[in-house]
Amino acid sequence: MNGRVTAVSSNGEYSFTKPNRDSIRLLAGLGVEGDVHAGVTVKHRSRVAQDPTQPNLRQVHLMHEELFAELGEEGFKVAPGDLGENITTQGIDLLGLPTGTLLRIGDTAVVEVTGLRNPCLQIDTFQDGLLKRVVGRDEAGNVVRKAGIMSVVREGGVVRPGDAIEAELPTGPHRPLARV
């Protein structure tokens, strides 16, 4: 499975959206340099309130650009960075990857997939009704999350739009993604 980066975003302040950048630098074990969610321990406010010593499994948020077209067909206007992701992708089935997949991005960066993003109610503040479009239920009643995946940085490096993404699946039995 391969794809490419279409946009990169970061924000040093808590904000739902993240401005697009020419490049971002991933720092091993920390996340995106200068981003409010970078760190060894949790940085998302709801997680900090629960237990600030938890490991940060949400250092880098990746989202597939194909979701924006799907949402556009339902009347929503969403662009890269609008939903708080750091890396917007194209051509790779992020939601179909197993936990532990390594994504090699650009020349040197490597992130390990930790799970699915579980979006909060802030998404409806951005656009009313959007939460129900990115978190729903399938025919069997199972929760389906479409708002991208979370990862941790294993090897640092600069990531730019146009960079290639190569997925390296884990060995052994694959564990499906769960919310983190």
Coordinates of C-alpha atoms in Angstrom, one line a residue:
M1 CA 0.0 0.0 0.0
N2 CA 1.4 3.3 -1.1
G3 CA 0.1 6.9 -1.2
R4 CA 1.3 10.4 -1.1
V5 CA 1.1 13.5 1.2
T6 CA -1.2 16.2 -0.2
A7 CA -0.8 18.7 2.7
V8 CA 0.9 19.2 6.0
S9 CA -0.4 21.3 8.9
S10 CA 0.5 22.3 12.5
N11 CA -0.5 24.7 15.1
G12 CA 1.4 25.8 18.3
E13 CA -1.9 26.8 20.0
Y14 CA -5.0 24.9 20.9
S15 CA -7.3 25.4 18.0
F16 CA -9.6 23.0 16.1
T17 CA -8.1 23.7 12.7
K18 CA -4.4 23.7 11.8
P19 CA -2.9 26.0 9.2
N20 CA -1.2 24.4 6.2
R21 CA 2.6 24.6 6.0
D22 CA 5.2 24.2 3.3
S23 CA 6.7 21.4 5.5
I24 CA 6.6 20.0 9.0
R25 CA 9.4 18.3 11.0
L26 CA 8.6 15.1 12.8
L27 CA 10.6 14.5 16.0
A28 CA 11.1 10.9 17.1
G29 CA 9.1 10.1 20.2
L30 CA 7.5 13.5 20.3
G31 CA 5.4 14.4 17.2
V32 CA 5.3 17.5 15.0
E33 CA 7.8 20.1 16.0
G34 CA 6.1 23.2 17.4
D35 CA 2.6 21.6 17.4
V36 CA 0.5 21.8 20.5
H37 CA 0.0 18.1 20.6
A38 CA 3.7 17.1 20.5
G39 CA 5.1 15.4 23.5
V40 CA 5.8 12.1 25.2
T41 CA 2.7 12.3 27.4
V42 CA -0.9 13.1 26.3
K43 CA -1.6 16.7 25.2
H44 CA -5.2 16.5 24.1
R45 CA -7.1 18.4 26.8
S46 CA -9.7 15.6 27.6
R47 CA -6.9 13.1 28.0
V48 CA -4.8 15.4 30.2
A49 CA -7.8 15.8 32.5
Q50 CA -8.2 12.0 32.8
D51 CA -4.5 11.2 33.4
P52 CA -1.7 13.6 32.3
T53 CA 0.9 10.8 32.7
Q54 CA -0.6 8.6 29.9
P55 CA 1.7 8.0 26.9
N56 CA 0.9 10.2 23.9
L57 CA -0.4 7.8 21.3
R58 CA -1.8 10.7 19.3
Q59 CA 1.4 12.5 18.3
V60 CA 0.6 12.8 14.6
H61 CA -2.9 12.8 13.1
L62 CA -3.2 11.6 9.5
M63 CA -6.4 12.0 7.4
H64 CA -7.3 10.8 3.9
E65 CA -8.2 13.5 1.5
E66 CA -10.8 11.2 -0.1
L67 CA -13.0 11.9 3.0
F68 CA -13.2 15.6 2.0
A69 CA -14.8 14.6 -1.4
E70 CA -17.2 12.3 0.4
L71 CA -18.2 15.0 2.9
G72 CA -18.5 17.5 0.0
E73 CA -21.2 15.3 -1.6
E74 CA -23.1 15.7 1.6
G75 CA -22.9 19.5 1.6
F76 CA -19.9 20.0 3.9
K77 CA -16.8 22.0 2.9
V78 CA -13.7 20.6 4.4
A79 CA -10.1 21.2 3.3
P80 CA -6.7 20.0 4.6
G81 CA -6.0 21.0 8.2
D82 CA -9.6 21.9 8.8
L83 CA -10.2 18.9 11.1
G84 CA -6.9 19.3 12.9
E85 CA -4.9 16.7 11.1
N86 CA -1.1 17.1 10.6
I87 CA -0.7 15.1 7.4
T88 CA -3.3 14.8 4.7
T89 CA -2.9 11.8 2.4
Q90 CA -4.2 10.5 -0.9
G91 CA -4.2 7.0 -2.3
I92 CA -3.7 5.0 0.8
D93 CA -6.5 3.3 2.8
L94 CA -5.5 4.7 6.2
L95 CA -8.6 3.3 7.9
G96 CA -7.9 -0.2 6.6
L97 CA -4.4 -0.4 8.1
P98 CA -3.7 -2.6 11.1
T99 CA -2.4 -1.3 14.4
G100 CA 1.4 -1.2 14.3
T101 CA 1.7 -0.4 10.6
L102 CA 4.8 1.7 9.9
L103 CA 4.4 4.5 7.5
R104 CA 7.6 5.7 5.8
I105 CA 7.0 9.2 4.7
G106 CA 9.4 11.2 2.5
D107 CA 13.1 10.6 2.8
T108 CA 13.5 9.7 6.5
A109 CA 10.3 10.0 8.6
V110 CA 8.6 6.9 10.0
V111 CA 5.4 6.9 12.1
E112 CA 3.7 3.9 13.7
V113 CA -0.1 3.7 13.5
T114 CA -1.6 3.5 17.0
G115 CA -5.3 3.7 16.2
L116 CA -8.4 5.6 15.0
R117 CA -9.1 9.2 15.9
N118 CA -12.1 9.6 18.1
P119 CA -13.4 13.1 17.2
C120 CA -15.1 15.2 19.9
L121 CA -18.1 17.5 19.8
Q122 CA -15.9 20.4 18.6
I123 CA -16.3 19.0 15.1
D124 CA -19.9 20.2 15.2
T125 CA -18.8 23.6 16.2
F126 CA -16.7 23.7 13.0
Q127 CA -19.7 22.6 10.9
D128 CA -23.0 21.6 12.4
G129 CA -23.8 17.9 11.8
L130 CA -20.3 16.9 10.7
L131 CA -19.8 14.6 13.7
K132 CA -22.5 12.3 12.5
R133 CA -20.8 12.1 9.1
V134 CA -17.4 11.1 10.5
V135 CA -18.6 8.8 13.3
G136 CA -21.6 6.6 12.5
R137 CA -22.8 3.0 12.6
D138 CA -22.6 0.2 10.0
E139 CA -25.5 -2.1 9.2
A140 CA -24.6 -4.4 12.2
G141 CA -24.7 -1.4 14.6
N142 CA -20.9 -1.2 15.0
V143 CA -19.3 2.2 15.4
V144 CA -17.5 3.4 12.3
R145 CA -14.9 6.2 12.7
K146 CA -13.7 8.0 9.5
A147 CA -11.8 11.0 11.0
G148 CA -8.4 9.6 10.3
I149 CA -5.7 7.7 12.3
M150 CA -3.3 8.6 15.0
S151 CA 0.4 7.6 15.2
V152 CA 3.6 8.1 17.0
V153 CA 6.9 9.1 15.5
R154 CA 9.5 6.3 15.3
E155 CA 12.0 8.2 13.1
G156 CA 12.1 11.9 12.6
G157 CA 12.3 13.9 9.4
V158 CA 10.8 16.6 7.3
V159 CA 7.5 15.9 5.6
R160 CA 6.2 18.0 2.6
P161 CA 3.3 17.9 0.2
G162 CA 4.1 15.5 -2.6
D163 CA 6.2 13.1 -0.4
A164 CA 5.6 9.4 -1.0
I165 CA 4.1 7.2 1.8
E166 CA 4.9 3.6 2.0
A167 CA 3.1 1.3 4.4
E168 CA 4.9 -1.6 6.0
L169 CA 2.4 -4.0 7.6
P170 CA 3.3 -5.6 10.9
T171 CA 4.3 -9.3 11.0
G172 CA 2.1 -11.8 12.7
P173 CA -1.7 -11.5 13.2
H174 CA -3.0 -8.1 12.3
R175 CA -4.9 -6.2 15.0
P176 CA -7.7 -3.9 13.6
L177 CA -7.6 -0.2 14.5
A178 CA -9.4 0.8 17.6
R179 CA -10.0 4.3 18.9
V180 CA -7.1 6.0 20.8

